[in-house]
């Protein structure tokens, strides 16, 4: 039986652990939190993510090491896990940690990005506002996630406050993209180089946090273009594992926003909505097993449950609605679980999503859903 070491024991680790129940594998996690979601699927080494002792123990306990979030120390992993197989490749992790190197990589691979400038001073920001125009989005280069570490600047009077709020340097100013929609593209590549691509996913965010994903996306006509971009990235890194790119759709253009070298929140629907989930396929990829079929089994939607969970006895009234509770303590803005709906056609799916949203907003009021679904009708 193979042992997989995972840095991070959050909900992504938990779902990887559940997916591993179909395979002959065991897990060990590294996470300092007292009661992380993945503790239900394997032992957790309760040490900091970048501690030499924790990483050494994880590496010695595991045949292959992977990670479930990006903000882990690449240099610590390189130092301690020199003789360990780590997938996805650490180069992908390193580049994904810095928005500037991420954009430079996209550009070098001819993957279009929104116009941007690097910002290290007030003068840089004034120049950027002149060059790329307002509104713009100011973002920290490192450690931003779920809309944290960014500010939308609508007029010149706000430039200085935004700059101060984000620390004044090591920033990126990006043109505000009046996108038609946002999509993510998820693919998987195993050690022997087989590649499969899930259908394109349409995502709705509120305050930078993902609220709803639908797949296959209406914009699935852009799937071939997205696949071309994914393949450029896979080849560049000689990549192994699940890889996600998030894009803005503007007409028939895809503008890359960011990539994640890991399983992704916008792919949770694949647990029930695809023949093989992104989680199982990530494990298959890093173990060099044949990949599983990525075809959808219908039309799926996923609603993130943020800040509060519905009551335990909530009757969802259908066997095509699946509630996932990560077992986390409620806190404002925290992802506590998600619900997936699978239907035979998009209209049916969207009716169920609206009905479900009404129930959720009435009973639990998780953040964001009411802003993303029109409940007025
Ligand atoms: P990010 O942390 O870069 O993924 O940004 C989170 C969300 O903020 C995105 O999914 C978009 O909804 C929004 N956003 C970020 N950058 C831009 C942009 N340049 N133009 C328009 N919306 C953006």
CSV table of C-alpha atoms and ligand atoms in Angstrom, one decimal:
chain,number,residue,atom,x,y,z
A,1,UNK,CA,0.0,0.0,0.0
A,2,UNK,CA,1.4,3.4,-1.0
A,3,UNK,CA,1.5,6.3,1.5
A,4,UNK,CA,0.8,9.8,0.4
A,5,UNK,CA,2.0,12.8,2.5
A,6,UNK,CA,0.0,15.9,2.2
A,7,UNK,CA,1.1,19.4,3.3
A,8,UNK,CA,-2.1,20.9,4.7
A,9,UNK,CA,-5.0,19.1,6.2
A,10,UNK,CA,-7.9,21.3,5.3
A,11,UNK,CA,-11.0,20.4,3.3
A,12,UNK,CA,-9.0,19.7,0.1
A,13,UNK,CA,-6.9,17.2,2.1
A,14,UNK,CA,-10.1,15.7,3.5
A,15,UNK,CA,-11.6,15.3,0.0
A,16,UNK,CA,-8.3,13.8,-1.3
A,17,UNK,CA,-8.5,11.4,1.7
A,18,UNK,CA,-12.1,10.4,0.8
A,19,UNK,CA,-11.1,9.9,-2.8
A,20,UNK,CA,-8.2,7.6,-1.7
A,21,UNK,CA,-10.7,5.2,-0.3
A,22,UNK,CA,-11.2,3.9,-3.9
A,23,UNK,CA,-7.5,3.3,-4.2
A,24,UNK,CA,-4.9,1.3,-2.2
A,25,UNK,CA,-3.5,4.2,-0.3
A,26,UNK,CA,-3.0,5.7,3.1
A,27,UNK,CA,-2.4,9.3,4.1
A,28,UNK,CA,-0.4,11.3,6.5
A,29,UNK,CA,-0.8,15.1,6.8
A,30,UNK,CA,1.2,18.0,8.1
A,31,UNK,CA,-0.8,20.8,9.7
A,32,UNK,CA,-0.4,22.7,13.0
A,33,UNK,CA,-4.2,23.4,13.4
A,34,UNK,CA,-5.8,21.7,16.4
A,35,UNK,CA,-8.6,19.9,14.7
A,36,UNK,CA,-8.2,20.1,10.9
A,37,UNK,CA,-10.9,18.6,8.5
A,38,UNK,CA,-8.5,15.9,7.1
A,39,UNK,CA,-7.9,14.4,10.5
A,40,UNK,CA,-10.9,12.1,9.8
A,41,UNK,CA,-8.9,10.4,6.9
A,42,UNK,CA,-5.4,10.0,8.3
A,43,UNK,CA,-2.9,10.9,11.1
A,44,UNK,CA,-1.8,14.6,11.2
A,45,UNK,CA,1.7,15.7,12.2
A,46,UNK,CA,0.8,18.8,14.3
A,47,UNK,CA,3.8,20.9,13.3
A,48,UNK,CA,4.2,24.1,11.2
A,49,UNK,CA,4.0,23.7,7.4
A,50,UNK,CA,7.6,24.9,7.0
A,51,UNK,CA,9.1,23.1,10.0
A,52,UNK,CA,12.1,21.0,9.2
A,53,UNK,CA,11.0,18.4,11.7
A,54,UNK,CA,7.5,18.2,10.3
A,55,UNK,CA,8.6,18.0,6.7
A,56,UNK,CA,11.3,15.5,7.5
A,57,UNK,CA,8.8,13.2,9.2
A,58,UNK,CA,6.2,13.6,6.4
A,59,UNK,CA,8.9,12.8,3.8
A,60,UNK,CA,10.1,9.7,5.7
A,61,UNK,CA,6.5,8.5,6.3
A,62,UNK,CA,5.4,8.9,2.7
A,63,UNK,CA,6.2,7.5,-0.8
A,64,UNK,CA,5.1,10.7,-2.5
A,65,UNK,CA,4.4,14.1,-1.1
A,66,UNK,CA,1.8,16.6,-2.4
A,67,UNK,CA,0.3,19.8,-1.0
A,68,UNK,CA,-3.3,21.2,-0.8
A,69,UNK,CA,-2.5,24.9,-0.7
A,70,UNK,CA,0.1,27.3,-2.2
A,71,UNK,CA,1.4,29.2,0.7
A,72,UNK,CA,3.9,26.7,1.8
A,73,UNK,CA,7.7,27.3,1.8
A,74,UNK,CA,9.3,26.0,-1.4
A,75,UNK,CA,12.8,26.5,0.1
A,76,UNK,CA,11.9,24.5,3.2
A,77,UNK,CA,10.5,21.6,1.1
A,78,UNK,CA,13.6,21.7,-1.2
A,79,UNK,CA,15.9,21.7,1.8
A,80,UNK,CA,14.2,18.8,3.7
A,81,UNK,CA,12.6,16.7,1.0
A,82,UNK,CA,15.6,16.6,-1.5
A,83,UNK,CA,15.3,12.8,-1.8
A,84,UNK,CA,11.5,12.7,-1.8
A,85,UNK,CA,9.1,12.7,-4.8
A,86,UNK,CA,7.0,15.9,-4.6
A,87,UNK,CA,4.2,16.5,-7.1
A,88,UNK,CA,3.1,18.9,-8.6
A,89,UNK,CA,6.6,20.1,-9.4
A,90,UNK,CA,8.0,22.8,-7.0
A,91,UNK,CA,8.7,25.2,-9.9
A,92,UNK,CA,4.9,25.4,-10.5
A,93,UNK,CA,4.4,26.1,-6.8
A,94,UNK,CA,7.1,28.7,-6.7
A,95,UNK,CA,5.7,30.6,-9.7
A,96,UNK,CA,2.1,30.4,-8.5
A,97,UNK,CA,3.2,32.1,-5.2
A,98,UNK,CA,4.1,35.4,-7.0
A,99,UNK,CA,1.6,37.1,-9.2
A,100,UNK,CA,4.4,38.8,-11.2
A,101,UNK,CA,6.2,35.6,-12.1
A,102,UNK,CA,2.8,34.0,-12.8
A,103,UNK,CA,1.9,36.7,-15.3
A,104,UNK,CA,5.4,36.6,-16.8
A,105,UNK,CA,5.1,32.9,-17.3
A,106,UNK,CA,1.7,33.2,-18.9
A,107,UNK,CA,3.1,35.9,-21.3
A,108,UNK,CA,6.1,33.8,-22.2
A,109,UNK,CA,3.7,30.9,-23.1
A,110,UNK,CA,1.5,33.3,-25.2
A,111,UNK,CA,-1.4,33.0,-22.8
A,112,UNK,CA,-3.0,36.5,-22.8
A,113,UNK,CA,-3.3,38.3,-19.4
A,114,UNK,CA,-5.0,41.6,-18.5
A,115,UNK,CA,-2.6,44.7,-18.9
A,116,UNK,CA,-0.7,45.1,-15.7
A,117,UNK,CA,2.2,47.0,-14.1
A,118,UNK,CA,4.5,46.3,-11.2
A,119,UNK,CA,4.1,48.8,-8.3
A,120,UNK,CA,6.8,49.6,-5.8
A,121,UNK,CA,6.0,53.3,-5.2
A,122,UNK,CA,3.3,56.0,-5.4
A,123,UNK,CA,4.9,57.2,-8.7
A,124,UNK,CA,4.6,53.7,-10.1
A,125,UNK,CA,1.0,53.7,-9.3
A,126,UNK,CA,0.3,57.1,-10.8
A,127,UNK,CA,2.1,56.0,-14.0
A,128,UNK,CA,0.1,52.7,-14.0
A,129,UNK,CA,-3.2,54.6,-13.6
A,130,UNK,CA,-2.2,56.7,-16.7
A,131,UNK,CA,-1.1,53.8,-18.7
A,132,UNK,CA,-3.7,51.2,-18.1
A,133,UNK,CA,-6.5,53.5,-16.9
A,134,UNK,CA,-9.1,53.3,-14.1
A,135,UNK,CA,-10.6,51.4,-12.6
A,136,UNK,CA,-7.7,49.1,-11.7
A,137,UNK,CA,-7.2,46.3,-9.2
A,138,UNK,CA,-4.2,46.6,-6.9
A,139,UNK,CA,-3.0,43.2,-5.7
A,140,UNK,CA,-0.2,42.1,-3.4
A,141,UNK,CA,2.3,39.9,-5.3
A,142,UNK,CA,2.4,37.3,-2.6
A,143,UNK,CA,0.1,35.6,-0.1
A,144,UNK,CA,-3.2,36.9,-1.6
A,145,UNK,CA,-6.2,34.5,-1.7
A,146,UNK,CA,-9.9,34.7,-1.9
A,147,UNK,CA,-9.8,38.4,-2.7
A,148,UNK,CA,-7.6,39.2,0.3
A,149,UNK,CA,-4.6,41.4,-0.4
A,150,UNK,CA,-6.4,43.4,-3.1
A,151,UNK,CA,-8.3,46.6,-3.6
A,152,UNK,CA,-10.3,48.0,-6.5
A,153,UNK,CA,-9.3,51.6,-7.3
A,154,UNK,CA,-12.1,53.5,-9.1
A,155,UNK,CA,-10.7,57.1,-9.1
A,156,UNK,CA,-7.5,58.9,-8.6
A,157,UNK,CA,-8.4,60.1,-5.1
A,158,UNK,CA,-8.3,56.4,-3.9
A,159,UNK,CA,-4.9,55.6,-5.2
A,160,UNK,CA,-2.9,56.6,-2.2
A,161,UNK,CA,-5.2,54.9,0.4
A,162,UNK,CA,-5.2,51.6,-1.6
A,163,UNK,CA,-1.4,51.8,-1.9
A,164,UNK,CA,-1.0,52.3,1.9
A,165,UNK,CA,-3.5,49.6,2.7
A,166,UNK,CA,-1.5,47.0,0.7
A,167,UNK,CA,1.9,47.9,2.1
A,168,UNK,CA,3.2,50.3,-0.6
A,169,UNK,CA,5.4,48.0,-2.6
A,170,UNK,CA,5.7,44.5,-4.0
A,171,UNK,CA,2.3,45.0,-5.7
A,172,UNK,CA,0.7,44.6,-9.1
A,173,UNK,CA,-1.8,47.0,-10.7
A,174,UNK,CA,-4.1,45.2,-13.1
A,175,UNK,CA,-6.6,46.7,-15.5
A,176,UNK,CA,-10.1,46.2,-14.4
A,177,UNK,CA,-11.5,43.6,-16.8
A,178,UNK,CA,-15.2,44.1,-17.7
A,179,UNK,CA,-15.5,40.4,-18.2
A,180,UNK,CA,-18.6,38.5,-19.6
A,181,UNK,CA,-18.0,35.8,-17.1
A,182,UNK,CA,-15.2,33.9,-15.3
A,183,UNK,CA,-14.3,30.3,-16.0
A,184,UNK,CA,-11.8,27.9,-14.7
A,185,UNK,CA,-10.1,25.1,-16.6
A,186,UNK,CA,-9.0,22.0,-14.7
A,187,UNK,CA,-6.8,19.2,-16.1
A,188,UNK,CA,-4.7,16.4,-14.8
A,189,UNK,CA,-1.5,14.8,-16.0
A,190,UNK,CA,0.1,11.6,-14.6
A,191,UNK,CA,3.8,10.7,-14.4
A,192,UNK,CA,3.7,8.8,-17.7
A,193,UNK,CA,2.3,11.9,-19.4
A,194,UNK,CA,-1.3,11.1,-20.0
A,195,UNK,CA,-3.5,14.3,-20.0
A,196,UNK,CA,-7.2,14.7,-19.4
A,197,UNK,CA,-9.2,17.9,-19.3
A,198,UNK,CA,-12.5,18.5,-17.4
A,199,UNK,CA,-15.2,20.5,-19.1
A,200,UNK,CA,-14.9,24.3,-18.6
A,201,UNK,CA,-16.4,25.6,-15.4
A,202,UNK,CA,-18.2,28.9,-15.0
A,203,UNK,CA,-17.6,30.7,-11.6
A,204,UNK,CA,-19.3,33.5,-9.8
A,205,UNK,CA,-17.4,35.3,-7.0
A,206,UNK,CA,-18.4,37.8,-4.4
A,207,UNK,CA,-15.7,40.0,-2.8
A,208,UNK,CA,-13.1,37.7,-4.4
A,209,UNK,CA,-14.5,34.5,-2.9
A,210,UNK,CA,-16.0,31.7,-5.1
A,211,UNK,CA,-19.7,31.4,-4.4
A,212,UNK,CA,-21.1,29.2,-7.3
A,213,UNK,CA,-19.6,27.1,-10.0
A,214,UNK,CA,-21.5,25.5,-12.9
A,215,UNK,CA,-20.2,22.9,-15.3
A,216,UNK,CA,-20.1,22.4,-18.2
A,217,UNK,CA,-19.9,26.2,-18.6
A,218,UNK,CA,-22.1,27.9,-21.2
A,219,UNK,CA,-18.8,29.2,-22.6
A,220,UNK,CA,-17.7,25.6,-23.3
A,221,UNK,CA,-17.0,26.8,-26.9
A,222,UNK,CA,-13.8,28.2,-25.5
A,223,UNK,CA,-12.8,24.8,-24.1
A,224,UNK,CA,-10.4,24.1,-27.0
A,225,UNK,CA,-8.6,27.4,-26.4
A,226,UNK,CA,-8.4,26.7,-22.6
A,227,UNK,CA,-7.1,23.3,-23.3
A,228,UNK,CA,-4.3,24.7,-25.5
A,229,UNK,CA,-3.3,27.0,-22.6
A,230,UNK,CA,-3.4,24.2,-20.1
A,231,UNK,CA,-1.2,22.0,-22.3
A,232,UNK,CA,1.4,24.8,-22.7
A,233,UNK,CA,1.6,25.0,-18.9
A,234,UNK,CA,1.8,21.2,-18.4
A,235,UNK,CA,4.6,20.9,-21.0
A,236,UNK,CA,6.5,23.8,-19.5
A,237,UNK,CA,6.6,22.3,-16.0
A,238,UNK,CA,6.7,18.6,-17.1
A,239,UNK,CA,3.7,18.7,-14.7
A,240,UNK,CA,2.2,15.9,-12.6
A,241,UNK,CA,-1.1,16.2,-10.8
A,242,UNK,CA,-4.2,18.5,-11.1
A,243,UNK,CA,-3.6,21.9,-12.6
A,244,UNK,CA,-6.2,24.8,-12.6
A,245,UNK,CA,-6.2,28.0,-14.6
A,246,UNK,CA,-8.7,30.8,-13.8
A,247,UNK,CA,-9.7,33.0,-16.8
A,248,UNK,CA,-11.8,36.1,-17.5
A,249,UNK,CA,-13.9,35.6,-20.6
A,250,UNK,CA,-14.1,38.8,-22.8
A,251,UNK,CA,-15.9,38.0,-26.0
A,252,UNK,CA,-14.0,35.2,-27.6
A,253,UNK,CA,-10.9,35.9,-25.6
A,254,UNK,CA,-9.6,34.1,-22.5
A,255,UNK,CA,-7.4,36.3,-20.2
A,256,UNK,CA,-5.6,34.3,-17.6
A,257,UNK,CA,-6.0,35.6,-14.0
A,258,UNK,CA,-4.1,33.0,-12.1
A,259,UNK,CA,-3.3,29.3,-11.8
A,260,UNK,CA,-3.3,26.8,-8.9
A,261,UNK,CA,-1.0,23.8,-8.9
A,262,UNK,CA,-3.5,21.7,-7.0
A,263,UNK,CA,-7.1,20.5,-6.8
A,264,UNK,CA,-9.4,23.5,-6.9
A,265,UNK,CA,-12.6,24.8,-5.2
A,266,UNK,CA,-14.2,25.2,-8.6
A,267,UNK,CA,-13.7,21.5,-9.2
A,268,UNK,CA,-15.7,20.2,-6.2
A,269,UNK,CA,-18.6,19.3,-8.4
A,270,UNK,CA,-16.5,16.6,-10.0
A,271,UNK,CA,-17.1,14.4,-6.9
A,272,UNK,CA,-20.7,13.6,-8.0
A,273,UNK,CA,-20.8,15.4,-11.4
A,274,UNK,CA,-18.0,13.7,-13.2
A,275,UNK,CA,-17.1,10.0,-13.7
A,276,UNK,CA,-13.9,10.5,-11.8
A,277,UNK,CA,-13.4,13.4,-9.4
A,278,UNK,CA,-10.4,15.8,-9.5
A,279,UNK,CA,-9.4,14.4,-6.2
A,280,UNK,CA,-9.2,10.8,-7.3
A,281,UNK,CA,-7.4,11.9,-10.5
A,282,UNK,CA,-4.9,13.9,-8.6
A,283,UNK,CA,-4.0,10.8,-6.6
A,284,UNK,CA,-4.0,8.6,-9.7
A,285,UNK,CA,-1.6,11.1,-11.4
A,286,UNK,CA,0.9,11.3,-8.6
A,287,UNK,CA,0.9,7.5,-8.1
A,288,UNK,CA,1.3,7.1,-11.9
A,289,UNK,CA,-1.9,5.1,-12.2
A,290,UNK,CA,-4.1,5.3,-15.3
A,291,UNK,CA,-6.3,8.4,-15.1
A,292,UNK,CA,-10.1,8.1,-14.7
A,293,UNK,CA,-12.7,9.3,-17.2
A,294,UNK,CA,-13.3,13.1,-16.7
A,295,UNK,CA,-16.7,13.2,-18.6
A,296,UNK,CA,-19.5,14.9,-16.8
A,297,UNK,CA,-22.5,12.8,-15.8
A,298,UNK,CA,-24.9,15.7,-16.2
A,299,UNK,CA,-25.1,19.4,-15.6
A,300,UNK,CA,-23.7,20.3,-12.2
A,301,UNK,CA,-23.6,23.3,-9.9
A,302,UNK,CA,-21.6,23.8,-6.7
A,303,UNK,CA,-22.6,26.3,-4.0
A,304,UNK,CA,-20.0,27.2,-1.4
A,305,UNK,CA,-21.3,27.4,2.2
A,306,UNK,CA,-19.5,30.3,3.7
A,307,UNK,CA,-19.8,31.5,7.3
A,308,UNK,CA,-22.7,29.3,8.3
A,309,UNK,CA,-24.0,25.8,7.6
A,310,UNK,CA,-27.6,24.8,7.1
A,311,UNK,CA,-29.2,22.9,10.0
A,312,UNK,CA,-28.2,19.2,10.1
A,313,UNK,CA,-31.8,18.1,9.5
A,314,UNK,CA,-32.3,20.2,6.4
A,315,UNK,CA,-34.4,18.2,4.0
A,316,UNK,CA,-32.9,18.9,0.6
A,317,UNK,CA,-35.8,17.0,-1.0
A,318,UNK,CA,-33.8,15.3,-3.7
A,319,UNK,CA,-31.3,12.6,-4.2
A,320,UNK,CA,-29.4,14.8,-6.8
A,321,UNK,CA,-28.3,17.3,-4.2
A,322,UNK,CA,-25.2,16.5,-2.1
A,323,UNK,CA,-24.3,18.3,1.1
A,324,UNK,CA,-20.6,18.3,2.1
A,325,UNK,CA,-19.8,19.4,5.7
A,326,UNK,CA,-16.0,19.9,6.3
A,327,UNK,CA,-16.5,19.7,10.1
A,328,UNK,CA,-15.1,23.2,10.6
A,329,UNK,CA,-16.0,25.7,13.3
A,330,UNK,CA,-18.2,28.4,11.8
A,331,UNK,CA,-16.5,31.8,11.4
A,332,UNK,CA,-17.5,34.8,9.2
A,333,UNK,CA,-16.0,34.3,5.7
A,334,UNK,CA,-14.9,30.7,6.4
A,335,UNK,CA,-15.6,28.0,3.8
A,336,UNK,CA,-17.5,25.4,5.9
A,337,UNK,CA,-18.9,23.1,3.3
A,338,UNK,CA,-20.5,23.0,-0.1
A,339,UNK,CA,-23.5,21.6,-1.9
A,340,UNK,CA,-23.5,20.0,-5.4
A,341,UNK,CA,-26.5,19.7,-7.6
A,342,UNK,CA,-26.5,17.3,-10.6
A,343,UNK,CA,-29.3,17.5,-13.1
A,344,UNK,CA,-30.0,16.2,-16.6
A,345,UNK,CA,-30.2,19.6,-18.2
A,346,UNK,CA,-29.0,23.2,-17.4
A,347,UNK,CA,-32.5,24.7,-16.9
A,348,UNK,CA,-33.4,21.9,-14.4
A,349,UNK,CA,-30.1,22.4,-12.6
A,350,UNK,CA,-30.6,26.2,-12.4
A,351,UNK,CA,-34.2,25.8,-11.1
A,352,UNK,CA,-32.9,23.5,-8.3
A,353,UNK,CA,-30.1,26.0,-7.5
A,354,UNK,CA,-32.6,28.8,-7.1
A,355,UNK,CA,-34.9,26.7,-4.9
A,356,UNK,CA,-32.0,25.5,-2.8
A,357,UNK,CA,-30.6,29.1,-2.5
A,358,UNK,CA,-34.0,30.2,-1.2
A,359,UNK,CA,-33.9,27.5,1.5
A,360,UNK,CA,-30.3,28.3,2.4
A,361,UNK,CA,-30.8,32.0,2.6
A,362,UNK,CA,-33.9,31.5,4.8
A,363,UNK,CA,-32.4,28.9,7.1
A,364,UNK,CA,-28.7,29.6,7.3
A,365,UNK,CA,-27.9,32.6,5.2
A,366,UNK,CA,-24.4,31.7,4.1
A,367,UNK,CA,-22.5,34.6,2.7
A,368,UNK,CA,-22.8,35.5,-0.9
A,369,UNK,CA,-25.5,33.2,-2.3
A,370,UNK,CA,-28.2,35.8,-2.3
A,371,UNK,CA,-25.9,38.2,-4.3
A,372,UNK,CA,-25.2,35.6,-6.9
A,373,UNK,CA,-28.7,34.1,-7.5
A,374,UNK,CA,-31.7,36.1,-8.4
A,375,UNK,CA,-34.3,35.2,-5.8
A,376,UNK,CA,-36.7,37.9,-6.6
A,377,UNK,CA,-38.9,35.8,-9.0
B,1,LIG,P1,-8.0,36.8,-7.6
B,1,LIG,O1,-7.6,36.7,-6.2
B,1,LIG,O2,-7.0,37.4,-8.5
B,1,LIG,O3,-8.4,35.4,-8.1
B,1,LIG,O4,-9.3,37.7,-7.7
B,1,LIG,C1,-10.5,37.3,-7.1
B,1,LIG,C2,-11.7,37.8,-7.9
B,1,LIG,O5,-11.6,39.2,-8.0
B,1,LIG,C3,-11.6,37.3,-9.3
B,1,LIG,O6,-12.2,36.0,-9.4
B,1,LIG,C4,-12.5,38.4,-10.0
B,1,LIG,O7,-13.9,38.1,-9.7
B,1,LIG,C5,-12.1,39.6,-9.3
B,1,LIG,N1,-11.0,40.3,-10.0
B,1,LIG,C6,-9.7,40.1,-9.8
B,1,LIG,N2,-8.9,40.8,-10.7
B,1,LIG,C7,-9.8,41.4,-11.5
B,1,LIG,C8,-9.6,42.2,-12.7
B,1,LIG,N3,-8.4,42.6,-13.1
B,1,LIG,N4,-10.8,42.7,-13.3
B,1,LIG,C9,-12.0,42.3,-12.8
B,1,LIG,N5,-12.2,41.5,-11.8
B,1,LIG,C10,-11.1,41.1,-11.1
